[in-house]
Amino acid sequence: MLSEKFIGMLNEQIRFEMESAHYYMAMAAYCDSENLTGFAHFLKVQAQEENFHAKKFYDFVNDVDGRVVMGKLNEPKNDYESLLEVFETALQHEKKVTKRIYDLMDVAQEEKAYPAMTILNWFIDEQVEEENSMDDIIIRIKRIGDNSHGLYMLDNELGQRVFTPPADEE
Ligand code: MG
């Protein structure tokens, strides 16, 4: 049985993942307002991933007989100066998520909560990918500079992103 403190932290993580989805939708809305529909699509798929993360934690809490409680979401940042600012904000956000996952792992280890370690290991790997993908886009946006053809190409590429939950889920 997991401690009440740990269940509380997992519930906070469910809230945070849902808030992440909310933040990414606000970023998508900015991109749509700039007619960057491929970037907007990419961020909407990212929001779907965050909802999936929230559900993964939700199912886990439920499976270990914890009580899932849905928390309040904060208002996201809606105004951005540039596409670069959007993705720099996204990367900073993902770094916060990673820190939270590590904190959860610290408590899982303290409490010898072995089943929690399995799911948290999955999230640790996932965060490496999340940070890497945001970082990669930042580098490419910087490289493109004010080359509108380059921007068009990247917008097109990101517009192809498809949400694919792992096969063993659902
Ligand atoms: Mg997430």
mmCIF file with all atom_site columns, C-alpha atoms and ligand atoms in Angstrom:
data_model
loop_
_atom_site.group_PDB
_atom_site.id
_atom_site.type_symbol
_atom_site.label_atom_id
_atom_site.label_alt_id
_atom_site.label_comp_id
_atom_site.label_asym_id
_atom_site.label_entity_id
_atom_site.label_seq_id
_atom_site.pdbx_PDB_ins_code
_atom_site.Cartn_x
_atom_site.Cartn_y
_atom_site.Cartn_z
_atom_site.occupancy
_atom_site.B_iso_or_equiv
_atom_site.pdbx_formal_charge
_atom_site.auth_seq_id
_atom_site.auth_comp_id
_atom_site.auth_asym_id
_atom_site.auth_atom_id
_atom_site.pdbx_PDB_model_num
ATOM   1   C  CA . MET A 1 1   ? 0.000  0.000  0.000   1.00 0.00 ? 1   MET A CA 1
ATOM   2   C  CA . LEU A 1 2   ? 1.331  3.406  -0.943  1.00 0.00 ? 2   LEU A CA 1
ATOM   3   C  CA . SER A 1 3   ? 1.471  6.176  1.658   1.00 0.00 ? 3   SER A CA 1
ATOM   4   C  CA . GLU A 1 4   ? -1.089 8.964  1.640   1.00 0.00 ? 4   GLU A CA 1
ATOM   5   C  CA . LYS A 1 5   ? 1.721  11.412 0.940   1.00 0.00 ? 5   LYS A CA 1
ATOM   6   C  CA . PHE A 1 6   ? 2.726  9.479  -2.169  1.00 0.00 ? 6   PHE A CA 1
ATOM   7   C  CA . ILE A 1 7   ? -0.862 9.146  -3.427  1.00 0.00 ? 7   ILE A CA 1
ATOM   8   C  CA . GLY A 1 8   ? -1.170 12.918 -2.929  1.00 0.00 ? 8   GLY A CA 1
ATOM   9   C  CA . MET A 1 9   ? 1.948  13.488 -5.028  1.00 0.00 ? 9   MET A CA 1
ATOM   10  C  CA . LEU A 1 10  ? 0.604  11.190 -7.761  1.00 0.00 ? 10  LEU A CA 1
ATOM   11  C  CA . ASN A 1 11  ? -2.686 13.090 -7.774  1.00 0.00 ? 11  ASN A CA 1
ATOM   12  C  CA . GLU A 1 12  ? -0.744 16.331 -8.083  1.00 0.00 ? 12  GLU A CA 1
ATOM   13  C  CA . GLN A 1 13  ? 1.081  14.785 -11.031 1.00 0.00 ? 13  GLN A CA 1
ATOM   14  C  CA . ILE A 1 14  ? -2.244 13.879 -12.709 1.00 0.00 ? 14  ILE A CA 1
ATOM   15  C  CA . ARG A 1 15  ? -3.268 17.520 -12.303 1.00 0.00 ? 15  ARG A CA 1
ATOM   16  C  CA . PHE A 1 16  ? 0.076  18.717 -13.650 1.00 0.00 ? 16  PHE A CA 1
ATOM   17  C  CA . GLU A 1 17  ? -0.084 16.498 -16.753 1.00 0.00 ? 17  GLU A CA 1
ATOM   18  C  CA . MET A 1 18  ? -3.600 17.787 -17.478 1.00 0.00 ? 18  MET A CA 1
ATOM   19  C  CA . GLU A 1 19  ? -2.380 21.327 -16.945 1.00 0.00 ? 19  GLU A CA 1
ATOM   20  C  CA . SER A 1 20  ? 0.420  20.595 -19.426 1.00 0.00 ? 20  SER A CA 1
ATOM   21  C  CA . ALA A 1 21  ? -2.223 19.626 -22.011 1.00 0.00 ? 21  ALA A CA 1
ATOM   22  C  CA . HIS A 1 22  ? -3.989 22.915 -21.288 1.00 0.00 ? 22  HIS A CA 1
ATOM   23  C  CA . TYR A 1 23  ? -0.709 24.849 -21.741 1.00 0.00 ? 23  TYR A CA 1
ATOM   24  C  CA . TYR A 1 24  ? 0.038  23.118 -25.039 1.00 0.00 ? 24  TYR A CA 1
ATOM   25  C  CA . MET A 1 25  ? -3.432 23.944 -26.356 1.00 0.00 ? 25  MET A CA 1
ATOM   26  C  CA . ALA A 1 26  ? -2.760 27.621 -25.545 1.00 0.00 ? 26  ALA A CA 1
ATOM   27  C  CA . MET A 1 27  ? 0.518  27.380 -27.490 1.00 0.00 ? 27  MET A CA 1
ATOM   28  C  CA . ALA A 1 28  ? -1.328 25.702 -30.375 1.00 0.00 ? 28  ALA A CA 1
ATOM   29  C  CA . ALA A 1 29  ? -3.875 28.526 -30.373 1.00 0.00 ? 29  ALA A CA 1
ATOM   30  C  CA . TYR A 1 30  ? -1.079 31.090 -30.682 1.00 0.00 ? 30  TYR A CA 1
ATOM   31  C  CA . CYS A 1 31  ? 0.399  29.165 -33.656 1.00 0.00 ? 31  CYS A CA 1
ATOM   32  C  CA . ASP A 1 32  ? -3.028 28.903 -35.293 1.00 0.00 ? 32  ASP A CA 1
ATOM   33  C  CA . SER A 1 33  ? -3.472 32.657 -34.861 1.00 0.00 ? 33  SER A CA 1
ATOM   34  C  CA . GLU A 1 34  ? -0.183 33.091 -36.773 1.00 0.00 ? 34  GLU A CA 1
ATOM   35  C  CA . ASN A 1 35  ? -1.321 30.657 -39.485 1.00 0.00 ? 35  ASN A CA 1
ATOM   36  C  CA . LEU A 1 36  ? 1.364  28.185 -38.475 1.00 0.00 ? 36  LEU A CA 1
ATOM   37  C  CA . THR A 1 37  ? -1.027 25.260 -38.700 1.00 0.00 ? 37  THR A CA 1
ATOM   38  C  CA . GLY A 1 38  ? 1.645  22.537 -38.734 1.00 0.00 ? 38  GLY A CA 1
ATOM   39  C  CA . PHE A 1 39  ? 3.197  23.816 -35.492 1.00 0.00 ? 39  PHE A CA 1
ATOM   40  C  CA . ALA A 1 40  ? -0.319 24.132 -34.047 1.00 0.00 ? 40  ALA A CA 1
ATOM   41  C  CA . HIS A 1 41  ? -1.065 20.532 -35.031 1.00 0.00 ? 41  HIS A CA 1
ATOM   42  C  CA . PHE A 1 42  ? 2.174  19.326 -33.426 1.00 0.00 ? 42  PHE A CA 1
ATOM   43  C  CA . LEU A 1 43  ? 1.227  21.068 -30.167 1.00 0.00 ? 43  LEU A CA 1
ATOM   44  C  CA . LYS A 1 44  ? -2.308 19.643 -30.239 1.00 0.00 ? 44  LYS A CA 1
ATOM   45  C  CA . VAL A 1 45  ? -0.826 16.154 -30.551 1.00 0.00 ? 45  VAL A CA 1
ATOM   46  C  CA . GLN A 1 46  ? 1.471  17.054 -27.654 1.00 0.00 ? 46  GLN A CA 1
ATOM   47  C  CA . ALA A 1 47  ? -1.635 17.965 -25.625 1.00 0.00 ? 47  ALA A CA 1
ATOM   48  C  CA . GLN A 1 48  ? -3.095 14.526 -26.447 1.00 0.00 ? 48  GLN A CA 1
ATOM   49  C  CA . GLU A 1 49  ? 0.113  12.956 -25.152 1.00 0.00 ? 49  GLU A CA 1
ATOM   50  C  CA . GLU A 1 50  ? -0.196 14.911 -21.910 1.00 0.00 ? 50  GLU A CA 1
ATOM   51  C  CA . ASN A 1 51  ? -3.765 13.708 -21.435 1.00 0.00 ? 51  ASN A CA 1
ATOM   52  C  CA . PHE A 1 52  ? -2.471 10.203 -22.030 1.00 0.00 ? 52  PHE A CA 1
ATOM   53  C  CA . HIS A 1 53  ? 0.206  10.751 -19.353 1.00 0.00 ? 53  HIS A CA 1
ATOM   54  C  CA . ALA A 1 54  ? -2.465 11.967 -16.934 1.00 0.00 ? 54  ALA A CA 1
ATOM   55  C  CA . LYS A 1 55  ? -4.550 8.869  -17.647 1.00 0.00 ? 55  LYS A CA 1
ATOM   56  C  CA . LYS A 1 56  ? -1.548 6.607  -17.134 1.00 0.00 ? 56  LYS A CA 1
ATOM   57  C  CA . PHE A 1 57  ? -1.062 8.045  -13.628 1.00 0.00 ? 57  PHE A CA 1
ATOM   58  C  CA . TYR A 1 58  ? -4.828 7.969  -13.041 1.00 0.00 ? 58  TYR A CA 1
ATOM   59  C  CA . ASP A 1 59  ? -4.996 4.248  -13.878 1.00 0.00 ? 59  ASP A CA 1
ATOM   60  C  CA . PHE A 1 60  ? -2.005 3.534  -11.675 1.00 0.00 ? 60  PHE A CA 1
ATOM   61  C  CA . VAL A 1 61  ? -3.473 5.318  -8.634  1.00 0.00 ? 61  VAL A CA 1
ATOM   62  C  CA . ASN A 1 62  ? -6.737 3.493  -9.210  1.00 0.00 ? 62  ASN A CA 1
ATOM   63  C  CA . ASP A 1 63  ? -4.973 0.132  -9.614  1.00 0.00 ? 63  ASP A CA 1
ATOM   64  C  CA . VAL A 1 64  ? -3.189 0.492  -6.277  1.00 0.00 ? 64  VAL A CA 1
ATOM   65  C  CA . ASP A 1 65  ? -6.517 1.330  -4.592  1.00 0.00 ? 65  ASP A CA 1
ATOM   66  C  CA . GLY A 1 66  ? -5.709 4.997  -4.200  1.00 0.00 ? 66  GLY A CA 1
ATOM   67  C  CA . ARG A 1 67  ? -8.403 7.638  -4.600  1.00 0.00 ? 67  ARG A CA 1
ATOM   68  C  CA . VAL A 1 68  ? -8.005 9.772  -7.711  1.00 0.00 ? 68  VAL A CA 1
ATOM   69  C  CA . VAL A 1 69  ? -8.881 13.423 -7.118  1.00 0.00 ? 69  VAL A CA 1
ATOM   70  C  CA . MET A 1 70  ? -8.947 15.921 -9.961  1.00 0.00 ? 70  MET A CA 1
ATOM   71  C  CA . GLY A 1 71  ? -7.334 19.255 -9.071  1.00 0.00 ? 71  GLY A CA 1
ATOM   72  C  CA . LYS A 1 72  ? -7.692 22.769 -10.375 1.00 0.00 ? 72  LYS A CA 1
ATOM   73  C  CA . LEU A 1 73  ? -5.869 23.842 -13.548 1.00 0.00 ? 73  LEU A CA 1
ATOM   74  C  CA . ASN A 1 74  ? -4.038 27.162 -13.720 1.00 0.00 ? 74  ASN A CA 1
ATOM   75  C  CA . GLU A 1 75  ? -4.535 29.551 -16.583 1.00 0.00 ? 75  GLU A CA 1
ATOM   76  C  CA . PRO A 1 76  ? -1.882 28.978 -19.263 1.00 0.00 ? 76  PRO A CA 1
ATOM   77  C  CA . LYS A 1 77  ? 0.281  31.613 -20.927 1.00 0.00 ? 77  LYS A CA 1
ATOM   78  C  CA . ASN A 1 78  ? -1.629 32.609 -24.063 1.00 0.00 ? 78  ASN A CA 1
ATOM   79  C  CA . ASP A 1 79  ? 0.513  35.404 -25.465 1.00 0.00 ? 79  ASP A CA 1
ATOM   80  C  CA . TYR A 1 80  ? 3.834  34.806 -27.144 1.00 0.00 ? 80  TYR A CA 1
ATOM   81  C  CA . GLU A 1 81  ? 6.279  37.083 -28.944 1.00 0.00 ? 81  GLU A CA 1
ATOM   82  C  CA . SER A 1 82  ? 7.491  34.428 -31.356 1.00 0.00 ? 82  SER A CA 1
ATOM   83  C  CA . LEU A 1 83  ? 7.532  30.779 -32.323 1.00 0.00 ? 83  LEU A CA 1
ATOM   84  C  CA . LEU A 1 84  ? 10.897 30.504 -30.631 1.00 0.00 ? 84  LEU A CA 1
ATOM   85  C  CA . GLU A 1 85  ? 9.376  31.708 -27.357 1.00 0.00 ? 85  GLU A CA 1
ATOM   86  C  CA . VAL A 1 86  ? 6.649  29.053 -27.655 1.00 0.00 ? 86  VAL A CA 1
ATOM   87  C  CA . PHE A 1 87  ? 9.126  26.201 -27.902 1.00 0.00 ? 87  PHE A CA 1
ATOM   88  C  CA . GLU A 1 88  ? 11.505 27.640 -25.320 1.00 0.00 ? 88  GLU A CA 1
ATOM   89  C  CA . THR A 1 89  ? 8.542  27.822 -22.926 1.00 0.00 ? 89  THR A CA 1
ATOM   90  C  CA . ALA A 1 90  ? 7.643  24.231 -23.836 1.00 0.00 ? 90  ALA A CA 1
ATOM   91  C  CA . LEU A 1 91  ? 11.190 23.030 -23.113 1.00 0.00 ? 91  LEU A CA 1
ATOM   92  C  CA . GLN A 1 92  ? 11.289 24.831 -19.735 1.00 0.00 ? 92  GLN A CA 1
ATOM   93  C  CA . HIS A 1 93  ? 7.936  23.266 -18.915 1.00 0.00 ? 93  HIS A CA 1
ATOM   94  C  CA . GLU A 1 94  ? 9.168  19.769 -19.786 1.00 0.00 ? 94  GLU A CA 1
ATOM   95  C  CA . LYS A 1 95  ? 12.216 20.305 -17.566 1.00 0.00 ? 95  LYS A CA 1
ATOM   96  C  CA . LYS A 1 96  ? 9.828  21.034 -14.682 1.00 0.00 ? 96  LYS A CA 1
ATOM   97  C  CA . VAL A 1 97  ? 7.930  17.837 -15.468 1.00 0.00 ? 97  VAL A CA 1
ATOM   98  C  CA . THR A 1 98  ? 11.187 15.853 -15.441 1.00 0.00 ? 98  THR A CA 1
ATOM   99  C  CA . LYS A 1 99  ? 12.088 17.295 -12.030 1.00 0.00 ? 99  LYS A CA 1
ATOM   100 C  CA . ARG A 1 100 ? 8.675  16.221 -10.701 1.00 0.00 ? 100 ARG A CA 1
ATOM   101 C  CA . ILE A 1 101 ? 9.107  12.697 -12.040 1.00 0.00 ? 101 ILE A CA 1
ATOM   102 C  CA . TYR A 1 102 ? 12.508 12.487 -10.330 1.00 0.00 ? 102 TYR A CA 1
ATOM   103 C  CA . ASP A 1 103 ? 10.941 13.701 -7.055  1.00 0.00 ? 103 ASP A CA 1
ATOM   104 C  CA . LEU A 1 104 ? 8.284  10.994 -7.381  1.00 0.00 ? 104 LEU A CA 1
ATOM   105 C  CA . MET A 1 105 ? 11.005 8.404  -7.988  1.00 0.00 ? 105 MET A CA 1
ATOM   106 C  CA . ASP A 1 106 ? 12.873 9.586  -4.867  1.00 0.00 ? 106 ASP A CA 1
ATOM   107 C  CA . VAL A 1 107 ? 9.761  9.000  -2.763  1.00 0.00 ? 107 VAL A CA 1
ATOM   108 C  CA . ALA A 1 108 ? 9.021  5.663  -4.483  1.00 0.00 ? 108 ALA A CA 1
ATOM   109 C  CA . GLN A 1 109 ? 12.521 4.521  -3.528  1.00 0.00 ? 109 GLN A CA 1
ATOM   110 C  CA . GLU A 1 110 ? 12.210 5.799  0.060   1.00 0.00 ? 110 GLU A CA 1
ATOM   111 C  CA . GLU A 1 111 ? 8.926  3.945  0.427   1.00 0.00 ? 111 GLU A CA 1
ATOM   112 C  CA . LYS A 1 112 ? 10.129 0.867  -1.480  1.00 0.00 ? 112 LYS A CA 1
ATOM   113 C  CA . ALA A 1 113 ? 7.082  1.277  -3.716  1.00 0.00 ? 113 ALA A CA 1
ATOM   114 C  CA . TYR A 1 114 ? 8.331  -1.111 -6.413  1.00 0.00 ? 114 TYR A CA 1
ATOM   115 C  CA . PRO A 1 115 ? 5.287  -1.034 -8.727  1.00 0.00 ? 115 PRO A CA 1
ATOM   116 C  CA . ALA A 1 116 ? 5.509  2.770  -8.800  1.00 0.00 ? 116 ALA A CA 1
ATOM   117 C  CA . MET A 1 117 ? 9.151  2.531  -9.890  1.00 0.00 ? 117 MET A CA 1
ATOM   118 C  CA . THR A 1 118 ? 8.156  0.636  -13.031 1.00 0.00 ? 118 THR A CA 1
ATOM   119 C  CA . ILE A 1 119 ? 5.734  3.300  -14.198 1.00 0.00 ? 119 ILE A CA 1
ATOM   120 C  CA . LEU A 1 120 ? 8.125  6.084  -13.173 1.00 0.00 ? 120 LEU A CA 1
ATOM   121 C  CA . ASN A 1 121 ? 10.930 4.480  -15.172 1.00 0.00 ? 121 ASN A CA 1
ATOM   122 C  CA . TRP A 1 122 ? 8.645  4.638  -18.199 1.00 0.00 ? 122 TRP A CA 1
ATOM   123 C  CA . PHE A 1 123 ? 8.124  8.355  -17.530 1.00 0.00 ? 123 PHE A CA 1
ATOM   124 C  CA . ILE A 1 124 ? 11.861 8.957  -17.047 1.00 0.00 ? 124 ILE A CA 1
ATOM   125 C  CA . ASP A 1 125 ? 12.506 7.547  -20.544 1.00 0.00 ? 125 ASP A CA 1
ATOM   126 C  CA . GLU A 1 126 ? 9.555  9.507  -21.926 1.00 0.00 ? 126 GLU A CA 1
ATOM   127 C  CA . GLN A 1 127 ? 10.937 12.769 -20.488 1.00 0.00 ? 127 GLN A CA 1
ATOM   128 C  CA . VAL A 1 128 ? 14.279 12.246 -22.242 1.00 0.00 ? 128 VAL A CA 1
ATOM   129 C  CA . GLU A 1 129 ? 12.325 12.104 -25.499 1.00 0.00 ? 129 GLU A CA 1
ATOM   130 C  CA . GLU A 1 130 ? 10.080 15.064 -24.630 1.00 0.00 ? 130 GLU A CA 1
ATOM   131 C  CA . GLU A 1 131 ? 13.007 17.347 -23.792 1.00 0.00 ? 131 GLU A CA 1
ATOM   132 C  CA . ASN A 1 132 ? 14.959 16.163 -26.807 1.00 0.00 ? 132 ASN A CA 1
ATOM   133 C  CA . SER A 1 133 ? 12.109 16.793 -29.240 1.00 0.00 ? 133 SER A CA 1
ATOM   134 C  CA . MET A 1 134 ? 11.496 20.346 -27.942 1.00 0.00 ? 134 MET A CA 1
ATOM   135 C  CA . ASP A 1 135 ? 15.222 21.077 -27.974 1.00 0.00 ? 135 ASP A CA 1
ATOM   136 C  CA . ASP A 1 136 ? 15.501 19.790 -31.546 1.00 0.00 ? 136 ASP A CA 1
ATOM   137 C  CA . ILE A 1 137 ? 12.699 22.107 -32.707 1.00 0.00 ? 137 ILE A CA 1
ATOM   138 C  CA . ILE A 1 138 ? 14.322 25.097 -30.950 1.00 0.00 ? 138 ILE A CA 1
ATOM   139 C  CA . ILE A 1 139 ? 17.618 24.434 -32.757 1.00 0.00 ? 139 ILE A CA 1
ATOM   140 C  CA . ARG A 1 140 ? 15.812 24.179 -36.092 1.00 0.00 ? 140 ARG A CA 1
ATOM   141 C  CA . ILE A 1 141 ? 13.781 27.368 -35.522 1.00 0.00 ? 141 ILE A CA 1
ATOM   142 C  CA . LYS A 1 142 ? 17.022 29.232 -34.714 1.00 0.00 ? 142 LYS A CA 1
ATOM   143 C  CA . ARG A 1 143 ? 18.710 27.817 -37.814 1.00 0.00 ? 143 ARG A CA 1
ATOM   144 C  CA . ILE A 1 144 ? 15.785 28.853 -40.014 1.00 0.00 ? 144 ILE A CA 1
ATOM   145 C  CA . GLY A 1 145 ? 15.950 32.451 -38.777 1.00 0.00 ? 145 GLY A CA 1
ATOM   146 C  CA . ASP A 1 146 ? 13.803 34.537 -41.125 1.00 0.00 ? 146 ASP A CA 1
ATOM   147 C  CA . ASN A 1 147 ? 13.973 32.121 -44.057 1.00 0.00 ? 147 ASN A CA 1
ATOM   148 C  CA . SER A 1 148 ? 10.283 31.736 -44.893 1.00 0.00 ? 148 SER A CA 1
ATOM   149 C  CA . HIS A 1 149 ? 10.853 28.657 -47.059 1.00 0.00 ? 149 HIS A CA 1
ATOM   150 C  CA . GLY A 1 150 ? 12.606 26.891 -44.181 1.00 0.00 ? 150 GLY A CA 1
ATOM   151 C  CA . LEU A 1 151 ? 9.757  27.842 -41.859 1.00 0.00 ? 151 LEU A CA 1
ATOM   152 C  CA . TYR A 1 152 ? 7.219  26.512 -44.352 1.00 0.00 ? 152 TYR A CA 1
ATOM   153 C  CA . MET A 1 153 ? 9.117  23.210 -44.606 1.00 0.00 ? 153 MET A CA 1
ATOM   154 C  CA . LEU A 1 154 ? 9.289  22.741 -40.826 1.00 0.00 ? 154 LEU A CA 1
ATOM   155 C  CA . ASP A 1 155 ? 5.622  23.700 -40.428 1.00 0.00 ? 155 ASP A CA 1
ATOM   156 C  CA . ASN A 1 156 ? 4.769  21.080 -43.021 1.00 0.00 ? 156 ASN A CA 1
ATOM   157 C  CA . GLU A 1 157 ? 6.878  18.421 -41.329 1.00 0.00 ? 157 GLU A CA 1
ATOM   158 C  CA . LEU A 1 158 ? 5.449  19.038 -37.844 1.00 0.00 ? 158 LEU A CA 1
ATOM   159 C  CA . GLY A 1 159 ? 1.967  18.947 -39.333 1.00 0.00 ? 159 GLY A CA 1
ATOM   160 C  CA . GLN A 1 160 ? 2.508  15.231 -40.058 1.00 0.00 ? 160 GLN A CA 1
ATOM   161 C  CA . ARG A 1 161 ? 2.808  14.238 -36.398 1.00 0.00 ? 161 ARG A CA 1
ATOM   162 C  CA . VAL A 1 162 ? 0.454  11.425 -35.395 1.00 0.00 ? 162 VAL A CA 1
ATOM   163 C  CA . PHE A 1 163 ? -0.496 10.544 -31.836 1.00 0.00 ? 163 PHE A CA 1
ATOM   164 C  CA . THR A 1 164 ? 0.319  6.886  -31.218 1.00 0.00 ? 164 THR A CA 1
ATOM   165 C  CA . PRO A 1 165 ? -0.068 5.561  -27.692 1.00 0.00 ? 165 PRO A CA 1
ATOM   166 C  CA . PRO A 1 166 ? 2.156  2.531  -26.927 1.00 0.00 ? 166 PRO A CA 1
ATOM   167 C  CA . ALA A 1 167 ? 0.581  -0.716 -28.191 1.00 0.00 ? 167 ALA A CA 1
ATOM   168 C  CA . ASP A 1 168 ? 0.336  -2.341 -24.738 1.00 0.00 ? 168 ASP A CA 1
ATOM   169 C  CA . GLU A 1 169 ? -1.842 0.504  -23.445 1.00 0.00 ? 169 GLU A CA 1
ATOM   170 C  CA . GLU A 1 170 ? -5.633 0.777  -23.610 1.00 0.00 ? 170 GLU A CA 1
HETATM 171 MG MG . MG  B 2 .   ? 3.761  14.721 -19.716 1.00 0.00 ? 1   MG  B MG 1
#
